[in-house]
mmCIF file of C-alpha atoms in Angstrom:
data_model
loop_
_atom_site.group_PDB
_atom_site.id
_atom_site.type_symbol
_atom_site.label_atom_id
_atom_site.label_comp_id
_atom_site.label_asym_id
_atom_site.label_seq_id
_atom_site.Cartn_x
_atom_site.Cartn_y
_atom_site.Cartn_z
ATOM 1 C CA UNK A 1 39.001 -17.847 -19.893
ATOM 2 C CA UNK A 2 39.336 -21.632 -19.836
ATOM 3 C CA UNK A 3 36.897 -23.924 -18.049
ATOM 4 C CA UNK A 4 39.548 -24.670 -15.423
ATOM 5 C CA UNK A 5 40.047 -20.955 -14.782
ATOM 6 C CA UNK A 6 36.315 -20.422 -14.498
ATOM 7 C CA UNK A 7 36.079 -23.064 -11.793
ATOM 8 C CA UNK A 8 39.084 -21.710 -9.908
ATOM 9 C CA UNK A 9 37.639 -18.246 -9.657
ATOM 10 C CA UNK A 10 34.219 -19.536 -8.621
ATOM 11 C CA UNK A 11 32.343 -18.565 -11.762
ATOM 12 C CA UNK A 12 30.636 -21.893 -12.472
ATOM 13 C CA UNK A 13 26.882 -21.314 -12.802
ATOM 14 C CA UNK A 14 25.132 -22.418 -9.617
ATOM 15 C CA UNK A 15 21.451 -21.813 -10.025
ATOM 16 C CA UNK A 16 18.901 -23.476 -12.347
ATOM 17 C CA UNK A 17 18.586 -20.332 -14.476
ATOM 18 C CA UNK A 18 22.353 -19.856 -14.769
ATOM 19 C CA UNK A 19 23.050 -23.451 -15.718
ATOM 20 C CA UNK A 20 20.229 -23.533 -18.278
ATOM 21 C CA UNK A 21 21.424 -20.246 -19.778
ATOM 22 C CA UNK A 22 25.017 -21.549 -19.954
ATOM 23 C CA UNK A 23 23.853 -24.746 -21.675
ATOM 24 C CA UNK A 24 21.764 -22.787 -24.176
ATOM 25 C CA UNK A 25 24.878 -20.766 -24.949
ATOM 26 C CA UNK A 26 26.822 -23.936 -25.662
ATOM 27 C CA UNK A 27 24.156 -25.531 -27.821
ATOM 28 C CA UNK A 28 25.293 -24.151 -31.219
ATOM 29 C CA UNK A 29 28.867 -25.328 -30.676
ATOM 30 C CA UNK A 30 27.679 -28.762 -29.517
ATOM 31 C CA UNK A 31 25.341 -29.115 -32.453
ATOM 32 C CA UNK A 32 28.118 -28.172 -34.852
ATOM 33 C CA UNK A 33 30.331 -30.881 -33.432
ATOM 34 C CA UNK A 34 27.787 -33.758 -33.458
ATOM 35 C CA UNK A 35 29.505 -35.583 -36.253
ATOM 36 C CA UNK A 36 32.882 -35.335 -34.517
ATOM 37 C CA UNK A 37 31.316 -36.576 -31.256
ATOM 38 C CA UNK A 38 29.754 -39.551 -33.032
ATOM 39 C CA UNK A 39 32.939 -40.464 -34.871
ATOM 40 C CA UNK A 40 35.030 -40.203 -31.692
ATOM 41 C CA UNK A 41 32.589 -42.606 -29.901
ATOM 42 C CA UNK A 42 33.071 -40.561 -26.748
ATOM 43 C CA UNK A 43 32.938 -36.913 -25.695
ATOM 44 C CA UNK A 44 36.036 -34.976 -26.658
ATOM 45 C CA UNK A 45 37.915 -33.688 -23.602
ATOM 46 C CA UNK A 46 37.274 -30.010 -24.359
ATOM 47 C CA UNK A 47 33.520 -30.647 -24.569
ATOM 48 C CA UNK A 48 33.598 -32.389 -21.193
ATOM 49 C CA UNK A 49 35.276 -29.309 -19.740
ATOM 50 C CA UNK A 50 32.728 -27.010 -21.449
ATOM 51 C CA UNK A 51 29.913 -28.956 -19.748
ATOM 52 C CA UNK A 52 31.757 -28.930 -16.422
ATOM 53 C CA UNK A 53 32.243 -25.163 -16.628
ATOM 54 C CA UNK A 54 28.556 -24.751 -17.481
ATOM 55 C CA UNK A 55 27.557 -26.419 -14.200
ATOM 56 C CA UNK A 56 25.974 -29.507 -15.763
ATOM 57 C CA UNK A 57 27.655 -32.065 -13.514
ATOM 58 C CA UNK A 58 26.871 -30.254 -10.261
ATOM 59 C CA UNK A 59 23.081 -30.247 -10.668
ATOM 60 C CA UNK A 60 22.483 -33.037 -8.141
ATOM 61 C CA UNK A 61 24.525 -31.567 -5.262
ATOM 62 C CA UNK A 62 22.954 -29.831 -2.329
ATOM 63 C CA UNK A 63 24.050 -26.386 -1.137
ATOM 64 C CA UNK A 64 25.918 -28.049 1.742
ATOM 65 C CA UNK A 65 28.416 -29.447 -0.766
ATOM 66 C CA UNK A 66 28.529 -26.323 -2.953
ATOM 67 C CA UNK A 67 25.838 -27.349 -5.416
ATOM 68 C CA UNK A 68 22.745 -25.620 -6.744
ATOM 69 C CA UNK A 69 20.258 -28.115 -5.237
ATOM 70 C CA UNK A 70 18.205 -28.282 -8.444
ATOM 71 C CA UNK A 71 14.792 -29.950 -8.408
ATOM 72 C CA UNK A 72 14.153 -32.995 -10.625
ATOM 73 C CA UNK A 73 12.194 -30.758 -12.917
ATOM 74 C CA UNK A 74 15.092 -28.299 -13.299
ATOM 75 C CA UNK A 75 17.580 -31.107 -13.906
ATOM 76 C CA UNK A 76 15.290 -32.533 -16.578
ATOM 77 C CA UNK A 77 15.014 -29.165 -18.282
ATOM 78 C CA UNK A 78 18.797 -28.730 -18.601
ATOM 79 C CA UNK A 79 19.237 -32.277 -19.928
ATOM 80 C CA UNK A 80 16.484 -31.658 -22.433
ATOM 81 C CA UNK A 81 18.377 -28.643 -23.758
ATOM 82 C CA UNK A 82 21.648 -30.542 -23.936
ATOM 83 C CA UNK A 83 20.010 -33.432 -25.855
ATOM 84 C CA UNK A 84 18.365 -30.974 -28.227
ATOM 85 C CA UNK A 85 21.957 -30.016 -29.207
ATOM 86 C CA UNK A 86 23.316 -33.547 -29.194
ATOM 87 C CA UNK A 87 21.795 -36.762 -27.792
ATOM 88 C CA UNK A 88 25.122 -38.261 -26.643
ATOM 89 C CA UNK A 89 25.988 -35.044 -24.785
ATOM 90 C CA UNK A 90 22.603 -35.061 -23.090
ATOM 91 C CA UNK A 91 23.027 -38.757 -22.141
ATOM 92 C CA UNK A 92 26.505 -38.133 -20.685
ATOM 93 C CA UNK A 93 25.215 -35.099 -18.779
ATOM 94 C CA UNK A 94 22.405 -37.193 -17.332
ATOM 95 C CA UNK A 95 24.831 -39.900 -16.107
ATOM 96 C CA UNK A 96 27.638 -37.552 -15.081
ATOM 97 C CA UNK A 97 25.511 -35.527 -12.703
ATOM 98 C CA UNK A 98 24.665 -38.583 -10.575
ATOM 99 C CA UNK A 99 27.608 -37.696 -8.335
ATOM 100 C CA UNK A 100 25.342 -35.310 -6.381
ATOM 101 C CA UNK A 101 22.467 -37.806 -6.247
ATOM 102 C CA UNK A 102 24.805 -40.508 -4.899
ATOM 103 C CA UNK A 103 26.026 -38.103 -2.233
ATOM 104 C CA UNK A 104 22.709 -38.493 -0.427
ATOM 105 C CA UNK A 105 23.693 -42.039 0.558
ATOM 106 C CA UNK A 106 27.265 -41.291 1.732
ATOM 107 C CA UNK A 107 28.427 -39.672 4.948
ATOM 108 C CA UNK A 108 29.394 -35.981 4.630
ATOM 109 C CA UNK A 109 33.115 -36.863 5.154
ATOM 110 C CA UNK A 110 32.923 -39.477 2.379
ATOM 111 C CA UNK A 111 31.181 -37.052 0.003
ATOM 112 C CA UNK A 112 33.933 -34.454 0.504
ATOM 113 C CA UNK A 113 36.615 -37.123 -0.012
ATOM 114 C CA UNK A 114 35.126 -38.739 -3.104
ATOM 115 C CA UNK A 115 33.654 -35.580 -4.694
ATOM 116 C CA UNK A 116 36.037 -32.756 -3.748
ATOM 117 C CA UNK A 117 34.157 -30.339 -5.954
ATOM 118 C CA UNK A 118 30.475 -30.448 -7.017
ATOM 119 C CA UNK A 119 31.752 -30.636 -10.616
ATOM 120 C CA UNK A 120 33.113 -34.194 -10.067
ATOM 121 C CA UNK A 121 31.847 -36.461 -12.864
ATOM 122 C CA UNK A 122 30.524 -39.939 -12.253
ATOM 123 C CA UNK A 123 30.085 -42.752 -14.793
ATOM 124 C CA UNK A 124 29.352 -46.467 -14.640
ATOM 125 C CA UNK A 125 26.622 -48.775 -13.496
ATOM 126 C CA UNK A 126 24.733 -49.327 -10.250
ATOM 127 C CA UNK A 127 23.236 -52.769 -11.085
ATOM 128 C CA UNK A 128 24.803 -55.463 -8.878
ATOM 129 C CA UNK A 129 26.949 -57.225 -11.531
ATOM 130 C CA UNK A 130 29.845 -57.621 -9.139
ATOM 131 C CA UNK A 131 30.608 -59.447 -5.880
ATOM 132 C CA UNK A 132 31.953 -57.602 -2.886
ATOM 133 C CA UNK A 133 33.619 -59.877 -0.329
ATOM 134 C CA UNK A 134 33.644 -58.525 3.182
ATOM 135 C CA UNK A 135 37.152 -57.907 4.559
ATOM 136 C CA UNK A 136 38.372 -55.819 7.466
ATOM 137 C CA UNK A 137 37.590 -52.167 6.806
ATOM 138 C CA UNK A 138 35.613 -52.717 3.623
ATOM 139 C CA UNK A 139 35.253 -55.025 0.632
ATOM 140 C CA UNK A 140 37.258 -56.694 -2.102
ATOM 141 C CA UNK A 141 35.307 -56.026 -5.265
ATOM 142 C CA UNK A 142 35.280 -58.082 -8.472
ATOM 143 C CA UNK A 143 32.947 -57.746 -11.445
ATOM 144 C CA UNK A 144 32.503 -57.089 -15.138
ATOM 145 C CA UNK A 145 30.135 -54.265 -16.164
ATOM 146 C CA UNK A 146 28.555 -53.450 -19.511
ATOM 147 C CA UNK A 147 27.646 -50.118 -21.045
ATOM 148 C CA UNK A 148 29.338 -47.843 -18.520
ATOM 149 C CA UNK A 149 28.089 -44.581 -19.985
ATOM 150 C CA UNK A 150 30.523 -41.732 -19.553
ATOM 151 C CA UNK A 151 33.357 -43.604 -17.878
ATOM 152 C CA UNK A 152 35.786 -42.498 -20.615
ATOM 153 C CA UNK A 153 35.752 -39.001 -18.989
ATOM 154 C CA UNK A 154 34.579 -39.767 -15.453
ATOM 155 C CA UNK A 155 36.411 -38.725 -12.271
ATOM 156 C CA UNK A 156 34.574 -41.468 -10.271
ATOM 157 C CA UNK A 157 33.143 -44.803 -11.467
ATOM 158 C CA UNK A 158 30.212 -46.560 -9.781
ATOM 159 C CA UNK A 159 29.985 -50.350 -9.618
ATOM 160 C CA UNK A 160 27.120 -52.231 -8.096
ATOM 161 C CA UNK A 161 27.723 -55.521 -6.238
ATOM 162 C CA UNK A 162 26.179 -58.117 -4.023
ATOM 163 C CA UNK A 163 28.011 -58.381 -0.701
ATOM 164 C CA UNK A 164 29.429 -61.756 0.339
ATOM 165 C CA UNK A 165 30.810 -63.220 3.501
ATOM 166 C CA UNK A 166 33.116 -66.184 3.226
ATOM 167 C CA UNK A 167 32.068 -66.575 -0.428
ATOM 168 C CA UNK A 168 28.333 -66.657 0.296
ATOM 169 C CA UNK A 169 25.993 -63.854 -0.751
ATOM 170 C CA UNK A 170 24.642 -61.927 2.208
ATOM 171 C CA UNK A 171 20.874 -61.778 2.743
ATOM 172 C CA UNK A 172 19.323 -58.592 4.104
ATOM 173 C CA UNK A 173 16.470 -58.462 6.692
ATOM 174 C CA UNK A 174 13.855 -58.566 3.932
ATOM 175 C CA UNK A 175 15.198 -61.845 2.657
ATOM 176 C CA UNK A 176 16.826 -60.433 -0.507
ATOM 177 C CA UNK A 177 20.517 -60.416 -1.512
ATOM 178 C CA UNK A 178 22.343 -57.420 -0.017
ATOM 179 C CA UNK A 179 23.211 -54.839 -2.657
ATOM 180 C CA UNK A 180 25.755 -52.005 -2.451
ATOM 181 C CA UNK A 181 27.264 -49.536 -4.900
ATOM 182 C CA UNK A 182 31.011 -48.865 -4.716
ATOM 183 C CA UNK A 183 32.530 -45.567 -5.810
ATOM 184 C CA UNK A 184 35.893 -46.120 -7.457
ATOM 185 C CA UNK A 185 38.709 -44.137 -9.026
ATOM 186 C CA UNK A 186 39.244 -44.643 -12.805
ATOM 187 C CA UNK A 187 42.578 -46.369 -12.139
ATOM 188 C CA UNK A 188 40.724 -49.044 -10.172
ATOM 189 C CA UNK A 189 38.985 -50.346 -13.276
ATOM 190 C CA UNK A 190 40.066 -51.919 -16.509
ATOM 191 C CA UNK A 191 38.269 -50.247 -19.439
ATOM 192 C CA UNK A 192 37.292 -52.436 -22.433
ATOM 193 C CA UNK A 193 36.437 -50.544 -25.621
ATOM 194 C CA UNK A 194 33.336 -52.335 -26.819
ATOM 195 C CA UNK A 195 31.287 -49.330 -27.842
ATOM 196 C CA UNK A 196 30.421 -49.728 -31.512
ATOM 197 C CA UNK A 197 26.711 -49.060 -31.280
ATOM 198 C CA UNK A 198 23.619 -48.263 -33.276
ATOM 199 C CA UNK A 199 23.143 -44.904 -31.582
ATOM 200 C CA UNK A 200 24.359 -42.729 -28.744
ATOM 201 C CA UNK A 201 27.732 -43.424 -30.301
ATOM 202 C CA UNK A 202 29.398 -40.436 -28.586
ATOM 203 C CA UNK A 203 28.473 -41.552 -25.072
ATOM 204 C CA UNK A 204 31.577 -43.768 -24.680
ATOM 205 C CA UNK A 205 29.477 -46.454 -22.977
ATOM 206 C CA UNK A 206 32.188 -49.082 -22.903
ATOM 207 C CA UNK A 207 32.554 -52.132 -20.704
ATOM 208 C CA UNK A 208 34.778 -52.233 -17.626
ATOM 209 C CA UNK A 209 36.170 -54.757 -15.174
ATOM 210 C CA UNK A 210 37.089 -54.583 -11.506
ATOM 211 C CA UNK A 211 39.484 -57.316 -10.335
ATOM 212 C CA UNK A 212 39.972 -57.701 -6.641
ATOM 213 C CA UNK A 213 39.988 -53.980 -5.731
ATOM 214 C CA UNK A 214 39.799 -53.025 -2.055
ATOM 215 C CA UNK A 215 36.986 -50.509 -1.367
ATOM 216 C CA UNK A 216 36.807 -48.893 2.039
ATOM 217 C CA UNK A 217 33.516 -49.170 3.868
ATOM 218 C CA UNK A 218 32.924 -45.400 3.635
ATOM 219 C CA UNK A 219 33.154 -45.528 -0.135
ATOM 220 C CA UNK A 220 30.104 -47.813 -0.652
ATOM 221 C CA UNK A 221 26.486 -47.013 -0.250
ATOM 222 C CA UNK A 222 23.035 -48.541 -0.238
ATOM 223 C CA UNK A 223 20.047 -46.734 -1.740
ATOM 224 C CA UNK A 224 17.812 -47.605 1.249
ATOM 225 C CA UNK A 225 19.837 -45.611 3.752
ATOM 226 C CA UNK A 226 20.242 -41.811 3.037
ATOM 227 C CA UNK A 227 23.021 -40.307 5.151
ATOM 228 C CA UNK A 228 23.574 -36.741 3.920
ATOM 229 C CA UNK A 229 20.173 -35.543 2.643
ATOM 230 C CA UNK A 230 16.467 -35.852 3.229
ATOM 231 C CA UNK A 231 13.509 -34.836 1.055
ATOM 232 C CA UNK A 232 12.747 -35.530 -2.613
ATOM 233 C CA UNK A 233 16.293 -36.117 -3.799
ATOM 234 C CA UNK A 234 16.959 -38.700 -1.067
ATOM 235 C CA UNK A 235 14.486 -41.089 -2.725
ATOM 236 C CA UNK A 236 16.246 -43.644 -4.914
ATOM 237 C CA UNK A 237 14.136 -42.988 -7.971
ATOM 238 C CA UNK A 238 15.755 -39.527 -8.170
ATOM 239 C CA UNK A 239 18.296 -41.079 -10.518
ATOM 240 C CA UNK A 240 15.607 -41.971 -13.048
ATOM 241 C CA UNK A 241 13.376 -38.920 -12.759
ATOM 242 C CA UNK A 242 15.525 -36.707 -14.969
ATOM 243 C CA UNK A 243 16.086 -39.304 -17.681
ATOM 244 C CA UNK A 244 13.142 -38.261 -19.910
ATOM 245 C CA UNK A 245 14.881 -34.974 -20.644
ATOM 246 C CA UNK A 246 17.215 -36.803 -23.032
ATOM 247 C CA UNK A 247 14.579 -38.412 -25.329
ATOM 248 C CA UNK A 248 12.440 -35.235 -25.176
ATOM 249 C CA UNK A 249 15.318 -33.054 -26.273
ATOM 250 C CA UNK A 250 16.252 -35.482 -29.058
ATOM 251 C CA UNK A 251 12.665 -35.508 -30.378
ATOM 252 C CA UNK A 252 12.482 -31.709 -30.161
ATOM 253 C CA UNK A 253 15.561 -31.381 -32.341
ATOM 254 C CA UNK A 254 14.051 -33.807 -34.863
ATOM 255 C CA UNK A 255 10.807 -31.830 -34.954
ATOM 256 C CA UNK A 256 12.609 -28.582 -35.507
ATOM 257 C CA UNK A 257 14.697 -30.093 -38.254
ATOM 258 C CA UNK A 258 11.720 -31.681 -40.065
ATOM 259 C CA UNK A 259 9.782 -28.419 -39.873
ATOM 260 C CA UNK A 260 12.667 -26.534 -41.449
ATOM 261 C CA UNK A 261 13.068 -29.109 -44.244
ATOM 262 C CA UNK A 262 9.331 -29.184 -45.046
ATOM 263 C CA UNK A 263 9.191 -25.384 -45.140
ATOM 264 C CA UNK A 264 11.764 -25.329 -47.982
ATOM 265 C CA UNK A 265 11.164 -28.602 -49.816
ATOM 266 C CA UNK A 266 9.378 -28.809 -53.198
ATOM 267 C CA UNK A 267 8.156 -31.913 -54.999
ATOM 268 C CA UNK A 268 10.492 -32.248 -57.959
ATOM 269 C CA UNK A 269 7.823 -33.760 -60.166
ATOM 270 C CA UNK A 270 4.812 -31.615 -59.409
ATOM 271 C CA UNK A 271 6.448 -28.442 -58.170
ATOM 272 C CA UNK A 272 4.127 -28.402 -55.144
ATOM 273 C CA UNK A 273 5.593 -26.982 -51.994
ATOM 274 C CA UNK A 274 5.715 -29.607 -49.208
ATOM 275 C CA UNK A 275 4.421 -27.101 -46.711
ATOM 276 C CA UNK A 276 1.129 -27.098 -48.701
ATOM 277 C CA UNK A 277 0.839 -30.864 -48.826
ATOM 278 C CA UNK A 278 -1.837 -32.423 -46.595
ATOM 279 C CA UNK A 279 0.299 -35.407 -45.487
ATOM 280 C CA UNK A 280 3.247 -33.216 -44.453
ATOM 281 C CA UNK A 281 0.896 -30.889 -42.530
ATOM 282 C CA UNK A 282 -0.892 -33.747 -40.826
ATOM 283 C CA UNK A 283 2.195 -35.757 -39.773
ATOM 284 C CA UNK A 284 3.952 -32.690 -38.468
ATOM 285 C CA UNK A 285 0.907 -31.564 -36.571
ATOM 286 C CA UNK A 286 0.248 -34.994 -35.150
ATOM 287 C CA UNK A 287 3.895 -35.396 -34.056
ATOM 288 C CA UNK A 288 3.864 -31.951 -32.397
ATOM 289 C CA UNK A 289 0.615 -32.886 -30.612
ATOM 290 C CA UNK A 290 2.158 -36.086 -29.270
ATOM 291 C CA UNK A 291 5.312 -34.360 -28.233
ATOM 292 C CA UNK A 292 3.477 -31.624 -26.332
ATOM 293 C CA UNK A 293 1.300 -34.167 -24.612
ATOM 294 C CA UNK A 294 4.140 -36.329 -23.305
ATOM 295 C CA UNK A 295 6.320 -33.369 -22.380
ATOM 296 C CA UNK A 296 3.550 -31.887 -20.231
ATOM 297 C CA UNK A 297 2.947 -35.278 -18.741
ATOM 298 C CA UNK A 298 6.619 -35.675 -17.823
ATOM 299 C CA UNK A 299 6.917 -32.307 -16.089
ATOM 300 C CA UNK A 300 3.468 -32.632 -14.482
ATOM 301 C CA UNK A 301 4.330 -36.040 -13.007
ATOM 302 C CA UNK A 302 7.705 -34.818 -11.780
ATOM 303 C CA UNK A 303 6.072 -31.836 -10.039
ATOM 304 C CA UNK A 304 3.428 -34.091 -8.506
ATOM 305 C CA UNK A 305 6.057 -36.546 -7.194
ATOM 306 C CA UNK A 306 8.158 -33.644 -5.887
ATOM 307 C CA UNK A 307 5.244 -32.269 -3.869
ATOM 308 C CA UNK A 308 4.487 -35.694 -2.419
ATOM 309 C CA UNK A 309 8.061 -36.059 -1.237
ATOM 310 C CA UNK A 310 8.769 -32.449 -0.315
ATOM 311 C CA UNK A 311 10.165 -32.224 3.179
ATOM 312 C CA UNK A 312 9.639 -35.886 3.893
ATOM 313 C CA UNK A 313 12.033 -38.813 3.361
ATOM 314 C CA UNK A 314 9.402 -41.479 4.043
ATOM 315 C CA UNK A 315 9.367 -42.621 0.425
ATOM 316 C CA UNK A 316 8.049 -46.160 1.113
ATOM 317 C CA UNK A 317 4.797 -44.610 2.506
ATOM 318 C CA UNK A 318 3.661 -43.628 -1.007
ATOM 319 C CA UNK A 319 0.717 -45.470 -2.425
ATOM 320 C CA UNK A 320 1.302 -47.665 -5.454
ATOM 321 C CA UNK A 321 -0.285 -45.089 -7.749
ATOM 322 C CA UNK A 322 1.867 -42.304 -6.292
ATOM 323 C CA UNK A 323 5.012 -44.419 -6.612
ATOM 324 C CA UNK A 324 4.698 -45.548 -10.204
ATOM 325 C CA UNK A 325 3.143 -42.602 -11.960
ATOM 326 C CA UNK A 326 6.336 -40.784 -12.963
ATOM 327 C CA UNK A 327 8.057 -44.074 -13.879
ATOM 328 C CA UNK A 328 5.375 -45.045 -16.389
ATOM 329 C CA UNK A 329 5.296 -41.612 -17.875
ATOM 330 C CA UNK A 330 9.139 -41.620 -18.190
ATOM 331 C CA UNK A 331 8.893 -44.903 -20.127
ATOM 332 C CA UNK A 332 6.197 -43.387 -22.359
ATOM 333 C CA UNK A 333 8.508 -40.397 -23.022
ATOM 334 C CA UNK A 334 11.191 -42.693 -24.399
ATOM 335 C CA UNK A 335 8.783 -44.696 -26.601
ATOM 336 C CA UNK A 336 6.761 -41.722 -27.778
ATOM 337 C CA UNK A 337 9.897 -39.755 -28.683
ATOM 338 C CA UNK A 338 11.024 -42.690 -30.830
ATOM 339 C CA UNK A 339 7.613 -42.909 -32.436
ATOM 340 C CA UNK A 340 7.685 -39.227 -33.334
ATOM 341 C CA UNK A 341 11.100 -39.506 -34.936
ATOM 342 C CA UNK A 342 10.115 -42.627 -36.841
ATOM 343 C CA UNK A 343 7.072 -40.918 -38.365
ATOM 344 C CA UNK A 344 9.193 -37.881 -39.332
ATOM 345 C CA UNK A 345 11.793 -40.202 -40.793
ATOM 346 C CA UNK A 346 9.159 -41.895 -42.903
ATOM 347 C CA UNK A 347 7.679 -38.564 -44.004
ATOM 348 C CA UNK A 348 10.987 -37.326 -45.344
ATOM 349 C CA UNK A 349 11.656 -40.716 -46.956
ATOM 350 C CA UNK A 350 15.014 -41.041 -48.677
ATOM 351 C CA UNK A 351 16.104 -37.636 -47.401
ATOM 352 C CA UNK A 352 16.291 -39.240 -43.958
ATOM 353 C CA UNK A 353 18.680 -42.057 -44.659
ATOM 354 C CA UNK A 354 21.890 -40.265 -45.580
ATOM 355 C CA UNK A 355 24.463 -39.484 -43.018
ATOM 356 C CA UNK A 356 24.793 -36.949 -41.523
ATOM 357 C CA UNK A 357 21.077 -36.347 -41.623
ATOM 358 C CA UNK A 358 19.823 -35.339 -38.176
ATOM 359 C CA UNK A 359 16.839 -37.625 -38.585
ATOM 360 C CA UNK A 360 19.170 -40.546 -39.291
ATOM 361 C CA UNK A 361 21.103 -39.846 -36.106
ATOM 362 C CA UNK A 362 17.989 -39.132 -34.016
ATOM 363 C CA UNK A 363 16.433 -42.403 -35.139
ATOM 364 C CA UNK A 364 19.516 -44.367 -34.158
ATOM 365 C CA UNK A 365 20.010 -42.460 -30.887
ATOM 366 C CA UNK A 366 16.422 -42.982 -29.726
ATOM 367 C CA UNK A 367 16.412 -46.611 -30.847
ATOM 368 C CA UNK A 368 19.458 -47.136 -28.630
ATOM 369 C CA UNK A 369 17.964 -45.211 -25.727
ATOM 370 C CA UNK A 370 14.848 -47.393 -25.848
ATOM 371 C CA UNK A 371 16.954 -50.462 -25.198
ATOM 372 C CA UNK A 372 17.661 -49.114 -21.726
ATOM 373 C CA UNK A 373 15.771 -50.931 -18.967
ATOM 374 C CA UNK A 374 13.773 -47.745 -18.221
ATOM 375 C CA UNK A 375 12.078 -48.084 -21.633
ATOM 376 C CA UNK A 376 11.473 -51.861 -21.454
ATOM 377 C CA UNK A 377 8.294 -53.882 -20.794
ATOM 378 C CA UNK A 378 9.652 -54.934 -17.373
ATOM 379 C CA UNK A 379 8.870 -51.417 -16.115
ATOM 380 C CA UNK A 380 5.230 -51.787 -17.128
ATOM 381 C CA UNK A 381 5.131 -55.245 -15.545
ATOM 382 C CA UNK A 382 6.675 -53.938 -12.365
ATOM 383 C CA UNK A 383 4.039 -51.216 -12.167
ATOM 384 C CA UNK A 384 1.218 -53.700 -12.709
ATOM 385 C CA UNK A 385 2.663 -56.138 -10.184
ATOM 386 C CA UNK A 386 2.968 -53.364 -7.588
ATOM 387 C CA UNK A 387 -0.684 -52.408 -8.159
ATOM 388 C CA UNK A 388 -1.724 -56.006 -7.596
ATOM 389 C CA UNK A 389 0.631 -56.934 -4.773
ATOM 390 C CA UNK A 390 2.734 -59.173 -7.045
ATOM 391 C CA UNK A 391 6.495 -59.379 -7.679
ATOM 392 C CA UNK A 392 7.926 -56.494 -9.715
ATOM 393 C CA UNK A 393 10.533 -57.620 -12.188
ATOM 394 C CA UNK A 394 12.590 -54.430 -11.679
ATOM 395 C CA UNK A 395 11.642 -53.019 -8.263
ATOM 396 C CA UNK A 396 14.418 -50.471 -8.224
ATOM 397 C CA UNK A 397 12.590 -48.424 -10.861
ATOM 398 C CA UNK A 398 9.797 -48.016 -8.340
ATOM 399 C CA UNK A 399 12.164 -46.921 -5.592
ATOM 400 C CA UNK A 400 12.111 -50.339 -3.901
ATOM 401 C CA UNK A 401 15.716 -51.127 -2.842
ATOM 402 C CA UNK A 402 15.363 -53.926 -0.293
#
């Protein structure tokens, strides 16, 4: 049965356990096609449909719209398993499932119009790189966007913009520029193939342009005003909470690979088995220790945040410590995952450098991931500024949208 037939007969997995099981079933096929994915510089169409049929892209939708209503912890777990098979697949799954998270900020009618099934895939960027001029019934949107992960296979494309009236940027009641996100059809954008990257090569994160496209009012949203959902997934940081699953899964795959190599490798000069060598034992043990520590921190922080928000949409009432904890741990997950892979890469020395070594790909994938704003110093600065009553450099990471 094809993925299309599965969807038509209503067989798409729709619980956390079902989706995780489906993804685990796909993992060997995804892993076997990692070289193909990297060389294509985007996900092949049949792999996109495999992920759709496994329920990956519906994870953020509530039951009202036919989704499984997964918690942030459950979303992260699925993405971790995907990235363990292939980092680019995990990254695209993480971006593509944002359809359901965006739905919280749209009216129910708009959700059903833009996302006719919970398996609708979203790609693109929410940062306000565009300008949206107010016109009757909506906006005229123009902008150029970089690194639109997943737009090569997306059904809907997001594009952040500052709203303007008569050419002047609108200011919201808090004194900041007014920011919206438009939801577009792929035909509304011009795709520009710029994606020749260090890592995450298969994510198809190309640039795109929007040139004077009319966007109806009901097709834009603002993260400060939920319209279709309350509770933990109506808080704007829900988009970032599940991100650590991708670096964690990538690091786990590297650890498994290194363990297998060390178990079989012998020093050609001395005949000593690597598994009996102190350095190999120490590095592997230390990396496993660091991985387990950050993984438990990620899931513990997600659970803590979930309980704080459970049944209550009053996100701004969180204390600074409650607001930033999961964000700082997410950043640490990115950086620690790269550190783990770098140490394993050094341990295996020249065996790491040849393509298609998994350690070579993992090093490049995690290096690229760590260039994302969520792994940058501005997140740490934003947390410190929030603690001290200063000005966060990237307030959106803290759930501050005004």
